[in-house]
PDB file of C-alpha atoms in Angstrom:
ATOM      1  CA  UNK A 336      33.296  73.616  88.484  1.00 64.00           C
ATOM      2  CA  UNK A 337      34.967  69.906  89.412  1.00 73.00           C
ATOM      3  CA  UNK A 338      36.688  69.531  92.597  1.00 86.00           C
ATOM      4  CA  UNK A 339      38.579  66.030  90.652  1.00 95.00           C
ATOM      5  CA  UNK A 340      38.846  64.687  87.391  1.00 97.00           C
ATOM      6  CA  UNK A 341      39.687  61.463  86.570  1.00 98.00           C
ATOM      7  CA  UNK A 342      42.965  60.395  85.129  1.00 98.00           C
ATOM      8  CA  UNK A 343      42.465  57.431  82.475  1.00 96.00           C
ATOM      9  CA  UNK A 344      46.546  56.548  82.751  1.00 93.00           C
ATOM     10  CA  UNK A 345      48.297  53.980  84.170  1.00 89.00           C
ATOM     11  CA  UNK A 346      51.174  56.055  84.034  1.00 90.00           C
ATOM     12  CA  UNK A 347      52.361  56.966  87.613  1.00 92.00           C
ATOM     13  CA  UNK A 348      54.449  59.803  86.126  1.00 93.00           C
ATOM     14  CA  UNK A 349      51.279  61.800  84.992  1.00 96.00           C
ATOM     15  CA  UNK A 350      49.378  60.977  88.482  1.00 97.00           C
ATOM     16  CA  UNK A 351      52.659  62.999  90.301  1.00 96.00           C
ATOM     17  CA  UNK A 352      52.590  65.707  87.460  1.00 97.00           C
ATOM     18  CA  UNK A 353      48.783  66.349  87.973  1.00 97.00           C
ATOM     19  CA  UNK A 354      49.545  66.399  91.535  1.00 97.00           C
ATOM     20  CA  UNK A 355      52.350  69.025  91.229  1.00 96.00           C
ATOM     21  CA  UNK A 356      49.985  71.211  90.120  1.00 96.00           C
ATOM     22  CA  UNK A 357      47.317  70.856  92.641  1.00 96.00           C
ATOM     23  CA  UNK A 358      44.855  68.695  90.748  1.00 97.00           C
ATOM     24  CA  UNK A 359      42.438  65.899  92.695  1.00 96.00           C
ATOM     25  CA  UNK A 360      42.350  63.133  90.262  1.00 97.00           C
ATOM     26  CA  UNK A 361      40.872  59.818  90.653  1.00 97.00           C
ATOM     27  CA  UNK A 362      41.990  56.545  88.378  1.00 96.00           C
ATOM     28  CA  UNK A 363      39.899  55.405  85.594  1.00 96.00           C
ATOM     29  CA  UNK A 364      41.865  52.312  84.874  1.00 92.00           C
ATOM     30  CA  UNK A 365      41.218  49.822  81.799  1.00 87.00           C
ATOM     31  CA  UNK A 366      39.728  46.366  83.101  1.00 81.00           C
ATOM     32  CA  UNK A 367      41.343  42.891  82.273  1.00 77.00           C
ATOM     33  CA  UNK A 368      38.348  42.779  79.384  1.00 75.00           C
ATOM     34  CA  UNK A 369      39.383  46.020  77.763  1.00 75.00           C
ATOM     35  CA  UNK A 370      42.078  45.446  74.770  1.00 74.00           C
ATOM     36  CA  UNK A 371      43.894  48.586  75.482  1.00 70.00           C
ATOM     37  CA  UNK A 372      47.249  47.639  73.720  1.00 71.00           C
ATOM     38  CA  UNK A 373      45.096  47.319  70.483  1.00 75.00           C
ATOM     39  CA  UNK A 374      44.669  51.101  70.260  1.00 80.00           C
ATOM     40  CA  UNK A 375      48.056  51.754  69.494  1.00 80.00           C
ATOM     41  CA  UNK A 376      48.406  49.721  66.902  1.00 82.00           C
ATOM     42  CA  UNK A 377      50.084  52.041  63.998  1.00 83.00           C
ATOM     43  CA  UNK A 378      47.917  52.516  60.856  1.00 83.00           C
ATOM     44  CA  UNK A 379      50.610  51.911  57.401  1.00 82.00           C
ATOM     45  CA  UNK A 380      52.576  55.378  56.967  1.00 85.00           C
ATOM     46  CA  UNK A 381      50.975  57.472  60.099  1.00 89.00           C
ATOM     47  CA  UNK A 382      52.546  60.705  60.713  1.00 94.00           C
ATOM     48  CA  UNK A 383      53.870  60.749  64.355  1.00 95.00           C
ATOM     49  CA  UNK A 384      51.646  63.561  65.527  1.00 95.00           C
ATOM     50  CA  UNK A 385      48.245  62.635  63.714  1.00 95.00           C
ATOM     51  CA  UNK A 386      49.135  58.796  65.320  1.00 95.00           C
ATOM     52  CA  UNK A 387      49.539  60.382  69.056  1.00 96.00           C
ATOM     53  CA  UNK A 388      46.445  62.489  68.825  1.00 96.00           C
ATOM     54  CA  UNK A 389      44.303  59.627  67.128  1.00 96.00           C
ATOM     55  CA  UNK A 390      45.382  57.140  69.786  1.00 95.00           C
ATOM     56  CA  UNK A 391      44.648  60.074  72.428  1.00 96.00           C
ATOM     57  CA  UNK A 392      41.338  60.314  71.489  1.00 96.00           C
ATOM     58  CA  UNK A 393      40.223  56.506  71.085  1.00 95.00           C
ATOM     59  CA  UNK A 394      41.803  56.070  74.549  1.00 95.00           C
ATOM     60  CA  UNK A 395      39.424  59.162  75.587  1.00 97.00           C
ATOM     61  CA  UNK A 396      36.091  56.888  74.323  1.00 96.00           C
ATOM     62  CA  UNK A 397      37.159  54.158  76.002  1.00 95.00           C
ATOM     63  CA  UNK A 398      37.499  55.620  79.391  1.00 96.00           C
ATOM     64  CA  UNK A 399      34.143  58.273  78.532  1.00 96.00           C
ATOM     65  CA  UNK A 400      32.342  54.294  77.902  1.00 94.00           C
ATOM     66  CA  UNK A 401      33.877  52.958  80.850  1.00 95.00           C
ATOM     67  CA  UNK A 402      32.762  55.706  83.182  1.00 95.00           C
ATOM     68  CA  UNK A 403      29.249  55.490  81.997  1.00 94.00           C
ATOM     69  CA  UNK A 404      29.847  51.552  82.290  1.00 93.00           C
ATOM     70  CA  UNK A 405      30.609  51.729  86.141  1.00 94.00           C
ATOM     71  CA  UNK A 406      27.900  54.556  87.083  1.00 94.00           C
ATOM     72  CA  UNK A 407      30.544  56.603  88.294  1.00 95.00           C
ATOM     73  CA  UNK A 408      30.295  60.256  89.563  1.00 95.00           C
ATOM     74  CA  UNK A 409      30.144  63.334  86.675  1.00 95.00           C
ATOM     75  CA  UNK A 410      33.675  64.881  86.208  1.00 96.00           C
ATOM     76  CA  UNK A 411      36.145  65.867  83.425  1.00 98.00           C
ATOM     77  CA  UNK A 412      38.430  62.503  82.353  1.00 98.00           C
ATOM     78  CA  UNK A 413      42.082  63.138  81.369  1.00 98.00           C
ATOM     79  CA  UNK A 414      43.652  61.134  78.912  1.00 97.00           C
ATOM     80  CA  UNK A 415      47.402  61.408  77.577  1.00 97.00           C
ATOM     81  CA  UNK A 416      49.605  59.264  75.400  1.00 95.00           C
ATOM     82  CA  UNK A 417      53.682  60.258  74.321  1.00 94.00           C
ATOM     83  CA  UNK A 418      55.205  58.735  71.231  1.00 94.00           C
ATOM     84  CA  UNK A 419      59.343  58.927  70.149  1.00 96.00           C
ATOM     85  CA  UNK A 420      59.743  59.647  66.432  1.00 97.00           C
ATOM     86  CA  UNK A 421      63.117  59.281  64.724  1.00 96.00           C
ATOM     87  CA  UNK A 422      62.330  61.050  61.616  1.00 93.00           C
ATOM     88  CA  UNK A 423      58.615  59.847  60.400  1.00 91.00           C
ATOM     89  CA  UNK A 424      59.646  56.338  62.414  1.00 94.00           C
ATOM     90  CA  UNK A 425      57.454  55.604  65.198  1.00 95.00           C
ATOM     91  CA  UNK A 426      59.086  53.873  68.276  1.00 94.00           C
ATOM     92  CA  UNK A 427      56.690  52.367  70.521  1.00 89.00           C
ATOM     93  CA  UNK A 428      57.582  50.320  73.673  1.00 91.00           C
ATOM     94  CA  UNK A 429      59.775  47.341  73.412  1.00 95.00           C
ATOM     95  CA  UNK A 430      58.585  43.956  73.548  1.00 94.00           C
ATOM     96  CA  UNK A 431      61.286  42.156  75.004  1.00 96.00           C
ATOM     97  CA  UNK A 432      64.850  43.421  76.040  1.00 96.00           C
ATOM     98  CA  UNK A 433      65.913  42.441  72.435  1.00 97.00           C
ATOM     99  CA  UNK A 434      63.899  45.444  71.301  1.00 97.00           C
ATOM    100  CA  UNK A 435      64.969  47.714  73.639  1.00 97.00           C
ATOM    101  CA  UNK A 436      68.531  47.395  72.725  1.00 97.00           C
ATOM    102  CA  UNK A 437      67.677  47.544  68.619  1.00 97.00           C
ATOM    103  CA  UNK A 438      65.662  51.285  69.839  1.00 97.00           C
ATOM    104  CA  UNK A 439      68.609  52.552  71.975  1.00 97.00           C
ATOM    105  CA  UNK A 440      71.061  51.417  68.903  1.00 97.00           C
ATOM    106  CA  UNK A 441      68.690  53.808  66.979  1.00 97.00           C
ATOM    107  CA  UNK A 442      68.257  56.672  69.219  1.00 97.00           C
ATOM    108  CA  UNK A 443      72.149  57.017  69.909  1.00 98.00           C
ATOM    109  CA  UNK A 444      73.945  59.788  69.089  1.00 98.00           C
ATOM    110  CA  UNK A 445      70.830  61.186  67.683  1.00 97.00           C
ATOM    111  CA  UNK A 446      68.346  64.040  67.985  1.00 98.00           C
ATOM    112  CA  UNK A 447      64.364  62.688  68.070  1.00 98.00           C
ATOM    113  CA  UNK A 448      61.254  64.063  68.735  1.00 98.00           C
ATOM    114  CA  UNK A 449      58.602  62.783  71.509  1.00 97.00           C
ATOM    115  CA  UNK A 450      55.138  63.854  70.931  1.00 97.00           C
ATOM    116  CA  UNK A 451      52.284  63.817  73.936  1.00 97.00           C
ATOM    117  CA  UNK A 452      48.420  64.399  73.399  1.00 98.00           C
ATOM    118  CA  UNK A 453      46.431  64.998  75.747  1.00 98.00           C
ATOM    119  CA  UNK A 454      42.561  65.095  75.449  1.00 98.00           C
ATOM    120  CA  UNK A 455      40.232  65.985  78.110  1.00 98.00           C
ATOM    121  CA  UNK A 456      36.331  65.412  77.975  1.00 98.00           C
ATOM    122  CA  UNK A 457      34.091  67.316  80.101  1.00 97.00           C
ATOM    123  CA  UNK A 458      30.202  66.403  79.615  1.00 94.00           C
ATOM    124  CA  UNK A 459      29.719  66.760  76.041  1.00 94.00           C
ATOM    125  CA  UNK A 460      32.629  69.282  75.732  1.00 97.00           C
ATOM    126  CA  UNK A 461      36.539  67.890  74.202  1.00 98.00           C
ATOM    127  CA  UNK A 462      39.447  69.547  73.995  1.00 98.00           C
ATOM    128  CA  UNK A 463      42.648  68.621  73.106  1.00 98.00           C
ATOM    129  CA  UNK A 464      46.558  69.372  72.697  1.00 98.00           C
ATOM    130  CA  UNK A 465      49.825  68.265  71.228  1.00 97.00           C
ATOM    131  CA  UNK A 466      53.340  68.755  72.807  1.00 98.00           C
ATOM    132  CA  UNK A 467      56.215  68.362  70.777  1.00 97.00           C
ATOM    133  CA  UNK A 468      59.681  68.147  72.237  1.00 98.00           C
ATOM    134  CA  UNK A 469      63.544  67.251  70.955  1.00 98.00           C
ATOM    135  CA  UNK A 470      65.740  65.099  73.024  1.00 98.00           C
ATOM    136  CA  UNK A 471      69.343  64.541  71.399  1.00 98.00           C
ATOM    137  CA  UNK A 472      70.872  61.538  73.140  1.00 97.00           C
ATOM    138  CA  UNK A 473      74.904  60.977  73.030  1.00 97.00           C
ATOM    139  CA  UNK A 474      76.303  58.173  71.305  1.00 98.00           C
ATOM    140  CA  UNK A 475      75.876  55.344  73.626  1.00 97.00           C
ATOM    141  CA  UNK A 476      78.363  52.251  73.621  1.00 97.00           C
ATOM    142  CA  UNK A 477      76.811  48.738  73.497  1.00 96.00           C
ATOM    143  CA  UNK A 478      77.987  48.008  76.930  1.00 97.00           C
ATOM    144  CA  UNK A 479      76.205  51.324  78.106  1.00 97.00           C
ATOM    145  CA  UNK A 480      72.713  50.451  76.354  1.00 97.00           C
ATOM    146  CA  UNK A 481      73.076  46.747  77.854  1.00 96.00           C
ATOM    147  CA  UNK A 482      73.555  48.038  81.046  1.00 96.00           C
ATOM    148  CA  UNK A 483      70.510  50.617  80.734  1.00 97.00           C
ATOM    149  CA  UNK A 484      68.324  47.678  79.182  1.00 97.00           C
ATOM    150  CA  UNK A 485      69.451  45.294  82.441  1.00 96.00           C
ATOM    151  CA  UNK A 486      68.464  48.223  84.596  1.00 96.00           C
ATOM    152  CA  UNK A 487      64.567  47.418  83.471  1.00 95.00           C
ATOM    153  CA  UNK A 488      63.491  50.975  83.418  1.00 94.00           C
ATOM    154  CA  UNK A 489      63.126  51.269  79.184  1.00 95.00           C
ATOM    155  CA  UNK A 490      60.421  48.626  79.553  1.00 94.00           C
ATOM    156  CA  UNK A 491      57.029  49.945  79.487  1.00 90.00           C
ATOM    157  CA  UNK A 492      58.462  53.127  77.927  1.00 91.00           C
ATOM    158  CA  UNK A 493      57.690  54.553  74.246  1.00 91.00           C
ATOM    159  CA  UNK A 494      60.848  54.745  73.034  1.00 95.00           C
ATOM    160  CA  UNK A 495      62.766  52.591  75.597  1.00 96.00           C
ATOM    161  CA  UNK A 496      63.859  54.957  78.134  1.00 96.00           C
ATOM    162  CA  UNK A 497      62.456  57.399  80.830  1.00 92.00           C
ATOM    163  CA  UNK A 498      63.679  60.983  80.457  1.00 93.00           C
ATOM    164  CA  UNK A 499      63.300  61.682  85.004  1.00 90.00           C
ATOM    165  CA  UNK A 500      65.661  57.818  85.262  1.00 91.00           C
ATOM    166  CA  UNK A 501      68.895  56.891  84.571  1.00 94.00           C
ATOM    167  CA  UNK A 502      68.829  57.526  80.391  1.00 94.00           C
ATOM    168  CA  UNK A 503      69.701  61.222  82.105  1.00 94.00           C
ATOM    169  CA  UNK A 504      73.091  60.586  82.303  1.00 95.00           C
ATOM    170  CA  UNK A 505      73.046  60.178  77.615  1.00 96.00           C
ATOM    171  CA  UNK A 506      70.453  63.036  77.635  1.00 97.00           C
ATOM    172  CA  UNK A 507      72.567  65.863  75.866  1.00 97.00           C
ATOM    173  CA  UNK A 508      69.942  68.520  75.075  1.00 97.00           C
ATOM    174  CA  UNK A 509      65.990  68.714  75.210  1.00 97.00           C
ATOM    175  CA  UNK A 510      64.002  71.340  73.817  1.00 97.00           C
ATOM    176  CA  UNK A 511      60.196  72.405  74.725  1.00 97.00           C
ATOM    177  CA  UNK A 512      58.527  70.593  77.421  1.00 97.00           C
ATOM    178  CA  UNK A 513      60.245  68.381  80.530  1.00 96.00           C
ATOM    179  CA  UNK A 514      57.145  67.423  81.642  1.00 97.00           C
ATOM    180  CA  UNK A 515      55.924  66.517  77.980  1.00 97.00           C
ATOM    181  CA  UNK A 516      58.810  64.112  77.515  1.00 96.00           C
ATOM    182  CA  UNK A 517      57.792  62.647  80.953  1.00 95.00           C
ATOM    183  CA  UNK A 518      54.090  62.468  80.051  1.00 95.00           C
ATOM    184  CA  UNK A 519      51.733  65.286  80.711  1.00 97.00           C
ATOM    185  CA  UNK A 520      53.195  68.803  79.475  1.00 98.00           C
ATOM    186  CA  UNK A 521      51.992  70.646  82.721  1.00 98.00           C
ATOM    187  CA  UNK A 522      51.674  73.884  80.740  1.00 97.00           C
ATOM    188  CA  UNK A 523      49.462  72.505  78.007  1.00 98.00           C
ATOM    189  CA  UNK A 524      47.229  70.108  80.321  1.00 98.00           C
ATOM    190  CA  UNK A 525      46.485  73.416  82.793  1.00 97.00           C
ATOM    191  CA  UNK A 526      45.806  75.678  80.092  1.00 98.00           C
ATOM    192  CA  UNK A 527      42.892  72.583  78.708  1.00 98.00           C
ATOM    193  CA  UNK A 528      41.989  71.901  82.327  1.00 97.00           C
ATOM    194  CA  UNK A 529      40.983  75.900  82.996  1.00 96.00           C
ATOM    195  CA  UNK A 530      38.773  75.710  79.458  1.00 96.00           C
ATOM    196  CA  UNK A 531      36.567  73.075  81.657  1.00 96.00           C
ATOM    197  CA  UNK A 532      36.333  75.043  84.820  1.00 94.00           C
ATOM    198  CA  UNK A 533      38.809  72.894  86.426  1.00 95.00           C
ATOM    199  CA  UNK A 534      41.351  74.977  88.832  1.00 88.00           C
ATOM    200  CA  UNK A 535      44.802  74.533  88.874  1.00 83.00           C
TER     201      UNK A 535
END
């Protein structure tokens, strides 16, 4: 049994979702040296869901390498990454305000998915899960999308928004998992964090 695992996120969503359900968790951050953009690159025609859990798990062996790197203490590491997918069209983060606007423009009026893997390694042991969740978003005006774009929350954010922010007020419907369009689906990541002896 581990009394913490480590969280390899820089997401502070997931660090106040593991907390809500009562799991120590340290930070297992990427340093300056590690490329970590470079693992989501999209391979040609990926399907949203293989691309989620393949970036999941090549996130996983970076942070397994960069425990081992540091000498840190044994415990299970937590990794997570959330895609949007409008159709078989992955949309990653913007790169510039620009791009957030053209991925709002898409996203209006219109029901897409948003997929989270989650992969935990414990010792030689890896398990893993996928989340899949609808959002339908109302039809935004172009003042509405240039005023949620000025706001600076879709940066940093697959898809250009953040489901617990201000895109709330053009969320219309979601189905499956809150949490999962936040980050971490809380029911998924317990149920994998029990099949390592971690409480929760």
């Amino acid at each position: 049994m581990s009394d913490f695992i480590y969280l390899a996120s820089q997401s502070p969503r997931r660090s106040q979702l593991l907390t809500q359900i009562g799991v120590a968790h340290e930070l297992l951050l990427p340093d300056p040296a590690e490329d970590a953009e470079a693992l989501e690159v999209v391979r040609g025609r990926e399907a949203p869901g293989r691309y989620v859990a393949r970036v999941t798990g090549l996130k996983l062996d970076a942070a397994v390498a960069r425990l081992q790197r540091l000498g840190l203490p044994a415990a299970p590491v937590l990794c997570a990454d959330t895609t949007v997918a409008l159709g078989r069209e992955i949309l990653g983060k913007p790169a510039d305000e620009a791009d957030a606007r053209r991925i709002l423009q898409q996203l209006s009026g219109q029901t897409h998915r948003v997929l989270t893997a989650v992969a935990i390694q414990s010792g030689r042991k890896r398990v893993q899960a996928v989340s899949e969740s609808w959002v339908q978003f109302a039809p935004m005006t172009a003042s509405q999308i240039k005023a949620y774009v000025a706001s600076g929350e879709p940066m940093g954010k697959a898809g250009a928004y953040g489901v617990q922010g201000r895109a709330a007020s053009h969320i219309e419907q979601i189905r499956g998992s809150y949490s999962g369009i936040m980050g971490l689906p809380l029911f998924e990541t317990a149920a994998l964090l029990r099949s390592v002896g971690v409480a929760c």
